[in-house]
GROMACS .gro file of C-alpha atoms in nm:
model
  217
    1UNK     CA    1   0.388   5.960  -4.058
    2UNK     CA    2   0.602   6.234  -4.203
    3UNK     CA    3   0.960   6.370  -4.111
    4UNK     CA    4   0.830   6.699  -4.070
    5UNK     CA    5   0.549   6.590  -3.778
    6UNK     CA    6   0.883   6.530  -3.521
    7UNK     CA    7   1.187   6.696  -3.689
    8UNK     CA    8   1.324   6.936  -3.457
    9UNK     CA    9   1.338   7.274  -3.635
   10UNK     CA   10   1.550   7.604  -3.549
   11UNK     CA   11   1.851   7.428  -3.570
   12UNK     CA   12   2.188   7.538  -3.451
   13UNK     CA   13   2.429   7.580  -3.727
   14UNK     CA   14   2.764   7.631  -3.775
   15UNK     CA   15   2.927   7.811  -4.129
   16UNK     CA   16   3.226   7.687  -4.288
   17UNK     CA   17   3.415   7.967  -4.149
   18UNK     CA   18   3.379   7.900  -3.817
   19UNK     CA   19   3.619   7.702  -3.615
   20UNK     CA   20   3.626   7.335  -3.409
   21UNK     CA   21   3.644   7.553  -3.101
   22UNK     CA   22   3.348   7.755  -3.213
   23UNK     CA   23   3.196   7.377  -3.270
   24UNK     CA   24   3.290   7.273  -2.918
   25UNK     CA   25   3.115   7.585  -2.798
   26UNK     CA   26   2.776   7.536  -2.927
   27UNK     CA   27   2.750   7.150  -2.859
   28UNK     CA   28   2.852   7.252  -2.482
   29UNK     CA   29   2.603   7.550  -2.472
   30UNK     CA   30   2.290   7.386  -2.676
   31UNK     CA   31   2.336   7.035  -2.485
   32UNK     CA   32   2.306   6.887  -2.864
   33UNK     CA   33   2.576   6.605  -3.039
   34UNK     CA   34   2.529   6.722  -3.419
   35UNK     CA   35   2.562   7.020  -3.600
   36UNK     CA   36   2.498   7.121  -3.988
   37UNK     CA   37   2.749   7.311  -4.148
   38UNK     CA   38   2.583   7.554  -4.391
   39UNK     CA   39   2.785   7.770  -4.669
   40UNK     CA   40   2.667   8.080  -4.462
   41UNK     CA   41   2.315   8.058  -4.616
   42UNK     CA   42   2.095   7.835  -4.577
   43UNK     CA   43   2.262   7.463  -4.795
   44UNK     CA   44   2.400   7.205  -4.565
   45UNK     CA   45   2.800   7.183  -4.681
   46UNK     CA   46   2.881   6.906  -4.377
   47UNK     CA   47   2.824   6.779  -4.050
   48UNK     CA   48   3.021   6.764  -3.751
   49UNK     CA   49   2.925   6.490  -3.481
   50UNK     CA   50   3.068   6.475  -3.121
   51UNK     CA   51   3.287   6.210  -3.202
   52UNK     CA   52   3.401   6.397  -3.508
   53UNK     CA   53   3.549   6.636  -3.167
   54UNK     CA   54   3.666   6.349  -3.015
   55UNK     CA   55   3.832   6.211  -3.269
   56UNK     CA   56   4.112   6.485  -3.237
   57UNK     CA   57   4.134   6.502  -2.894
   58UNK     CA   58   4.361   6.189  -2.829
   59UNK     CA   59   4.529   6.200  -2.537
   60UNK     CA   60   4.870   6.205  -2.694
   61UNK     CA   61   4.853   6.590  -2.797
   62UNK     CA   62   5.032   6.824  -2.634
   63UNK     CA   63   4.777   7.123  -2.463
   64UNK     CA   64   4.937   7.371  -2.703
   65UNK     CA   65   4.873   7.140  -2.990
   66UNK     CA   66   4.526   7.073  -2.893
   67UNK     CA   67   4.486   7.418  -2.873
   68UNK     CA   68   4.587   7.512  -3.208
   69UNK     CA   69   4.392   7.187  -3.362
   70UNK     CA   70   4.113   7.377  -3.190
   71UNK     CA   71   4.107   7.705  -3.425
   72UNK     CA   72   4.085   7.513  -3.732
   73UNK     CA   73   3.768   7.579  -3.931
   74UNK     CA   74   3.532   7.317  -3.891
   75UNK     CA   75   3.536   7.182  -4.265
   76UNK     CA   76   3.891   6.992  -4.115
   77UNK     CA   77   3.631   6.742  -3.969
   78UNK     CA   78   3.310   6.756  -4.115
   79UNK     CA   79   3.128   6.479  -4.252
   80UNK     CA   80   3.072   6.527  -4.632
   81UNK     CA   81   2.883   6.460  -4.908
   82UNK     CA   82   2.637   6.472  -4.632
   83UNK     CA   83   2.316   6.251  -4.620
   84UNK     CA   84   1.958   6.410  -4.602
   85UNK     CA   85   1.601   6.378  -4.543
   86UNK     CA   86   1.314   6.576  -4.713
   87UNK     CA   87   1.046   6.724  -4.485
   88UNK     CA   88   0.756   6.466  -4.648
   89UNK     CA   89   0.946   6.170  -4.651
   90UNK     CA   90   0.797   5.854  -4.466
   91UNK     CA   91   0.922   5.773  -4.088
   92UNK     CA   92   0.971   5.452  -4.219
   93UNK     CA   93   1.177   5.485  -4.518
   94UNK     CA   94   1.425   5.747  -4.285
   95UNK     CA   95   1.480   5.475  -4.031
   96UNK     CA   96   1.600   5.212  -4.324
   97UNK     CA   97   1.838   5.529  -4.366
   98UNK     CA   98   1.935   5.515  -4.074
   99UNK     CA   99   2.049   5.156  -4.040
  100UNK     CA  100   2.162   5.127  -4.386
  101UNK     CA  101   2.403   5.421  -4.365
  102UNK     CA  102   2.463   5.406  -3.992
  103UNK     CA  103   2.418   5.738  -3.890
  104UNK     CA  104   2.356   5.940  -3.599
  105UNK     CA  105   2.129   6.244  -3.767
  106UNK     CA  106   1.986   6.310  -4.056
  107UNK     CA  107   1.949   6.722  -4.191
  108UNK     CA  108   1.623   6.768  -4.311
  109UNK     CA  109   1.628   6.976  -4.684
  110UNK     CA  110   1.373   7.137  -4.882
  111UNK     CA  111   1.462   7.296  -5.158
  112UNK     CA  112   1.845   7.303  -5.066
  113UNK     CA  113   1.748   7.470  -4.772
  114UNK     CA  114   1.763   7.343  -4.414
  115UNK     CA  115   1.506   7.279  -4.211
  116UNK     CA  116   1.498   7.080  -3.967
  117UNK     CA  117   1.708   6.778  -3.801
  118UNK     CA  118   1.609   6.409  -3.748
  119UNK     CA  119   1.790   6.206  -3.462
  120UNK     CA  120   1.797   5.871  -3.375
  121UNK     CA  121   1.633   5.918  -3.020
  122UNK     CA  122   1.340   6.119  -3.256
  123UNK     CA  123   1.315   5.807  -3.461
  124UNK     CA  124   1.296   5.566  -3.164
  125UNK     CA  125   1.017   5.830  -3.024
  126UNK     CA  126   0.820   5.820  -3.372
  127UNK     CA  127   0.818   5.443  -3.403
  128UNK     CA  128   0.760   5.392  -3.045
  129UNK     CA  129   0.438   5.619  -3.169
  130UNK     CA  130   0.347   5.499  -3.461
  131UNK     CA  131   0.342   5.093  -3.294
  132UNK     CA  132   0.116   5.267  -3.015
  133UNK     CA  133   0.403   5.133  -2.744
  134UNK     CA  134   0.318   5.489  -2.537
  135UNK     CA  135  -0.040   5.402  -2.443
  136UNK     CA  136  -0.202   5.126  -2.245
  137UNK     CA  137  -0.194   4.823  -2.420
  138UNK     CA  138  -0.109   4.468  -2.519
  139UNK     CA  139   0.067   4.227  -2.784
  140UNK     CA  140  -0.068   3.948  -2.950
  141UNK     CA  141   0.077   3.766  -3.217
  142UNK     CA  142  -0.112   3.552  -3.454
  143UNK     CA  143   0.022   3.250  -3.671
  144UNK     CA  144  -0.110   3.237  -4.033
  145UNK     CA  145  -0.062   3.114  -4.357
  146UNK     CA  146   0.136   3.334  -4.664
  147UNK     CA  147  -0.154   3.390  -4.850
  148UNK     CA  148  -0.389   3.682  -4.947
  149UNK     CA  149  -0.644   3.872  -4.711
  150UNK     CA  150  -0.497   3.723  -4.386
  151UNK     CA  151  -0.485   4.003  -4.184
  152UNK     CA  152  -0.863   4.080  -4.309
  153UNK     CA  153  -0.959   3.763  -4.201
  154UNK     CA  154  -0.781   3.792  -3.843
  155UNK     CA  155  -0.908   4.172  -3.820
  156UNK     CA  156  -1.255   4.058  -3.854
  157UNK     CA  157  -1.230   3.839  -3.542
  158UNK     CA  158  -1.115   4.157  -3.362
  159UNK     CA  159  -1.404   4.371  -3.489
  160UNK     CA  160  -1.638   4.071  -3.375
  161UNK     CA  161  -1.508   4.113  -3.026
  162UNK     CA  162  -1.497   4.455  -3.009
  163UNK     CA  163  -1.128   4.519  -2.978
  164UNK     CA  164  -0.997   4.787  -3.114
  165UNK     CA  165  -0.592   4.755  -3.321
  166UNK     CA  166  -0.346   5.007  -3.253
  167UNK     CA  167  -0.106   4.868  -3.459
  168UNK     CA  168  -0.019   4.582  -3.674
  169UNK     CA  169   0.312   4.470  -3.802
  170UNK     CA  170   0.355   4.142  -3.994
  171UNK     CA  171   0.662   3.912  -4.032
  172UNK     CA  172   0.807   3.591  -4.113
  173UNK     CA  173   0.780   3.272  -3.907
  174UNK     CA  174   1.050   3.030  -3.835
  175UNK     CA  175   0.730   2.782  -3.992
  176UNK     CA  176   0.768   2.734  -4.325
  177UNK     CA  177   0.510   2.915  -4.532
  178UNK     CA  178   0.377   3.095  -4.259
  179UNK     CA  179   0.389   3.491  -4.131
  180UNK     CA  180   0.367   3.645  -3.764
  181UNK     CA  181   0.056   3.919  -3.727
  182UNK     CA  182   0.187   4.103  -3.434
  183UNK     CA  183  -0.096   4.305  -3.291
  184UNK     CA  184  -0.111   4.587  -3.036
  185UNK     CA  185  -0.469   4.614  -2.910
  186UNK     CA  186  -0.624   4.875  -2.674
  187UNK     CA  187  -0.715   4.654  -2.379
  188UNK     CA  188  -0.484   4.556  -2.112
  189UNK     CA  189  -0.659   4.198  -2.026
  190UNK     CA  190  -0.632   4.027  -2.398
  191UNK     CA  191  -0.751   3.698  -2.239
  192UNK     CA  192  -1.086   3.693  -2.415
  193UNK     CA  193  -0.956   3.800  -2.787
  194UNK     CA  194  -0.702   3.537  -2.762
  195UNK     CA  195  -1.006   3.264  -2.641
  196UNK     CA  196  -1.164   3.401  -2.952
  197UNK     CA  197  -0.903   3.379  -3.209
  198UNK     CA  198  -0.823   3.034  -3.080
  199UNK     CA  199  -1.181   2.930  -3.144
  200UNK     CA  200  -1.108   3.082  -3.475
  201UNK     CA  201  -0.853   2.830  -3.545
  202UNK     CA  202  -0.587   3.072  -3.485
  203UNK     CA  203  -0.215   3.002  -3.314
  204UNK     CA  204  -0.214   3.258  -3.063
  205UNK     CA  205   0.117   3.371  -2.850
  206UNK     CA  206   0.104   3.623  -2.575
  207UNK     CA  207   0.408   3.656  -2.337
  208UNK     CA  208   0.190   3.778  -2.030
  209UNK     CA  209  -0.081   3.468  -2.058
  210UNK     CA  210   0.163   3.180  -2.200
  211UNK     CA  211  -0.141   2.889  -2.072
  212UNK     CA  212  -0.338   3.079  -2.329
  213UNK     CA  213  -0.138   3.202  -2.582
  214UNK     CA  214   0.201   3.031  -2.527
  215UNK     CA  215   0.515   3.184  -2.690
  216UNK     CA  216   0.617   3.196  -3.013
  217UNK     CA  217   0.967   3.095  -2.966
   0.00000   0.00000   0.00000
């Protein structure tokens, strides 16, 4: 899945002539928590975050003083060099991004132009997607061995049945040499499946049956 499928385009901007009151303004009237701050074009210069606002609104300040902070351009408390996204990059490779950088939004650039804007609550969204968590459904993990064409070998068991994968995600086990298939399957009773990946030979967990599949902690 691509940035540009859930990116939120027409973005409201700020330039780096405008002030922090200006910045207050638009996050107020736009009910948003990030803005890009462009060089009056169309190149992201910055970013200024709701906390950035909070951050110089301690309670210590004088309402005259606050008032003045207030009609300071915006480039006072912008975020900068600031972080980006390109329009074709992978969901997946934005959301290690994300976490590796720890940031709230991500501009999206083409051609040092803006774009669009990803934010965490549209990565959560385009995971929760892309794992098939928004339609009818259940989990079931299977136990197998580190080694070549497991997940064929499991997905053919599936096919047999007639169940159909939404998703698959694989990780390590707490067993040595062995790797967690975590399945999402379109069928809300996975009672049979899990009878016939058992008589596969398969460890089977499911949190919802734990007589039949147990759990994998």
């Amino acid at each position: 899945m691509k940035i540009k499928t859930i990116m939120r385009t027409n973005v409201p901007t700020l330039t780096n002539t405008d002030t922090i009151e200006d910045a207050i303004a638009l996050m107020e009237s736009a009910s948003i928590r990030h803005i890009p701050i462009t060089n009056g074009h169309t190149a992201v210069v910055g970013i200024v975050s709701d906390r950035d606002i909070r951050d110089i609104r301690p309670s210590t300040l004088s309402v005259t003083k606050e008032a003045t902070d207030f009609l300071q351009p915006v480039t006072k408390i912008m975020s900068t060099p600031v972080l980006t996204a390109h329009p074709d990059d992978d969901v997946q490779e934005v959301a290690r991004l994300f976490f590796q950088n720890r940031v709230g939004c991500l501009p999206v650039v083409d051609n040092d132009r803006l774009v669009g804007l990803i934010t965490e609550s549209d990565m959560l969204y385009s995971l929760t997607k892309l794992l098939g968590a928004d339609q009818p459904s259940s989990i079931i993990e299977v136990c197998v061995h580190n080694r070549p064409g497991q997940l064929a070998d499991v997905a053919a068991v599936f096919k047999k049945e007639r169940i159909n994968i939404v998703s698959a995600v694989a990780y390590p086990s707490k067993k040595a040499e062995k790797y967690m298939l975590s399945f999402r399957v379109q069928t809300i009773d996975p009672r049979r499946i899990i009878a016939a990946l058992q008589l596969a030979g398969y460890e089977v967990y499911n949190p919802l049956f734990p007589a039949l599949g147990g759990s994998n902690e």
